[in-house]
Short mmCIF file of C-alpha atoms in Angstrom, two decimals:
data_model
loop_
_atom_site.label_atom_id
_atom_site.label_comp_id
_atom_site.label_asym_id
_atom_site.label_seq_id
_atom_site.Cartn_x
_atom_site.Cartn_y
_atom_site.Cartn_z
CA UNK A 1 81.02 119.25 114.42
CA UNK A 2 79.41 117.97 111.16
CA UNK A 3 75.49 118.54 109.97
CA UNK A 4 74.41 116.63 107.30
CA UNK A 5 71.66 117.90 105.17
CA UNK A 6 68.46 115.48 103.34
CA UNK A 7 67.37 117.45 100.08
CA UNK A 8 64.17 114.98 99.17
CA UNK A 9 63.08 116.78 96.65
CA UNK A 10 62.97 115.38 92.84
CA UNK A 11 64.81 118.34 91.66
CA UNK A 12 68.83 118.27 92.20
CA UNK A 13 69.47 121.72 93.21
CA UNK A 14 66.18 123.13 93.46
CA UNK A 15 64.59 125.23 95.47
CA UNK A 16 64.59 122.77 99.14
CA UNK A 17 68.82 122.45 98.04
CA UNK A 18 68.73 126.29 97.76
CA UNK A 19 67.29 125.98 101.28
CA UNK A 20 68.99 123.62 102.71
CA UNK A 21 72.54 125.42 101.40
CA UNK A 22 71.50 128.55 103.01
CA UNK A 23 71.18 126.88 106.21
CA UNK A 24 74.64 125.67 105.44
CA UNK A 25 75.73 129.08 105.27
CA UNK A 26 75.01 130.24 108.42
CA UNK A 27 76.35 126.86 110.01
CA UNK A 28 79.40 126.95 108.17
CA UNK A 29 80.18 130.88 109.87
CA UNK A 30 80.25 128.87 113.24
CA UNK A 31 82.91 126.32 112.19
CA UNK A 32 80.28 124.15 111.55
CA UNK A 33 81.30 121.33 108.46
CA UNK A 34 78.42 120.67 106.31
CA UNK A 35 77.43 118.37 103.55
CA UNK A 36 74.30 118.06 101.40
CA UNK A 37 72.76 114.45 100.29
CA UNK A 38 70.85 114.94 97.25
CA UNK A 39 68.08 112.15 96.98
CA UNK A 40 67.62 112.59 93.08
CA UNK A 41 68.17 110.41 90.84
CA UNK A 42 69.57 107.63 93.57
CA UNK A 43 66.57 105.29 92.72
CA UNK A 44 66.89 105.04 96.75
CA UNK A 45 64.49 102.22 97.50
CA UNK A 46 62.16 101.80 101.18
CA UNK A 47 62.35 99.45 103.25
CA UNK A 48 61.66 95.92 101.75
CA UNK A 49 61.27 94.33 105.51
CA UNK A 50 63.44 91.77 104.90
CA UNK A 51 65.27 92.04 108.72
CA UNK A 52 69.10 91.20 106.84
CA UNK A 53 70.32 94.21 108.58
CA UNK A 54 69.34 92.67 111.63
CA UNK A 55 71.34 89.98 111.40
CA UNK A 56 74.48 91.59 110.19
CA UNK A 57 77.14 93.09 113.10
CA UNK A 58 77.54 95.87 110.77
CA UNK A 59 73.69 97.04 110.29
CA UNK A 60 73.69 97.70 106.60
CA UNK A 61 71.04 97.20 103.98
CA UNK A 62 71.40 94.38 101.85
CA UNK A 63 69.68 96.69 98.98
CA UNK A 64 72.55 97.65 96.80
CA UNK A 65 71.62 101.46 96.41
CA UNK A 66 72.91 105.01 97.92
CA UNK A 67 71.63 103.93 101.13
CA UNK A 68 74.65 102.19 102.87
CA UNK A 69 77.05 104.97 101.90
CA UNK A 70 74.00 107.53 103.08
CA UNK A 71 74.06 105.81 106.57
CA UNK A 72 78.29 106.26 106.93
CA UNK A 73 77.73 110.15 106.47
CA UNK A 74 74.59 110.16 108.91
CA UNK A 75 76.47 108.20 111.47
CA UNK A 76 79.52 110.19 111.71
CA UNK A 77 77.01 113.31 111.31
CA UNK A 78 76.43 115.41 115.02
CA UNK A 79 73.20 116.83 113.44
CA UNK A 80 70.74 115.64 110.68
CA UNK A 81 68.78 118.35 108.56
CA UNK A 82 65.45 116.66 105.76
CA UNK A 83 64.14 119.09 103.75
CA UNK A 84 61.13 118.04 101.04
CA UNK A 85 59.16 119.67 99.01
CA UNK A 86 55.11 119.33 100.22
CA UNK A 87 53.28 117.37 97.58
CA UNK A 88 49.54 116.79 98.62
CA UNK A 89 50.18 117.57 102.85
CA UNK A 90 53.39 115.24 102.72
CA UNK A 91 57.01 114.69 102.10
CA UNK A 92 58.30 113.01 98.74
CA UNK A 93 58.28 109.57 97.45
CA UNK A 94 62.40 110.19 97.80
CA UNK A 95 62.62 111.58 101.10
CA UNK A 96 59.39 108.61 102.41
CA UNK A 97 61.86 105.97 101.07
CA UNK A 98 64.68 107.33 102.02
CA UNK A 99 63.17 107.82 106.18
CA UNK A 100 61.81 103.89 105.56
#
């Protein structure tokens, strides 16, 4: 079994990856493999609505950014964890691109 874990926030390692890793913890003393995806620094991009994926057997983005390789790990993933920081009642521009 494999979780993988969203940190949104702006800040690599912060306090949502502190978070997120303690989760980890407790999953990991079940057998449970982990692995954290930092958005960060990725300049991760939304959705441009350009329907390329659509047309493509394998369904990946024709934005060359993190995303592709971010959609491997979430496929092969048996449970998906986002954690964002709350800036002004809502996620972050990362994790809002990153859902798009």
């Amino acid at each position: 079994m494999k979780v993988v874990g969203i940190n949104g926030s702006a800040r690599k390692d912060g306090n949502t990856a502190i978070l997120i890793n303690k989760v980890f913890e407790e999953l990991n003393k079940e057998g449970i493999e982990t692995k954290l995806i930092q958005l960060a620094g990725t300049g991760l991009h939304g959705c441009r609505a350009c329907y390329k994926c659509l047309e493509m057997k394998n369904k990946t983005c024709v934005i060359k950014d993190e995303l592709n390789g971010f959609i491997k790990e979430l496929e092969e993933a048996d449970g998906i964890i986002l954690g964002s920081p709350v800036y002004f009642a809502d996620v972050t521009s990362e994790m809002k691109a990153f859902i798009d």
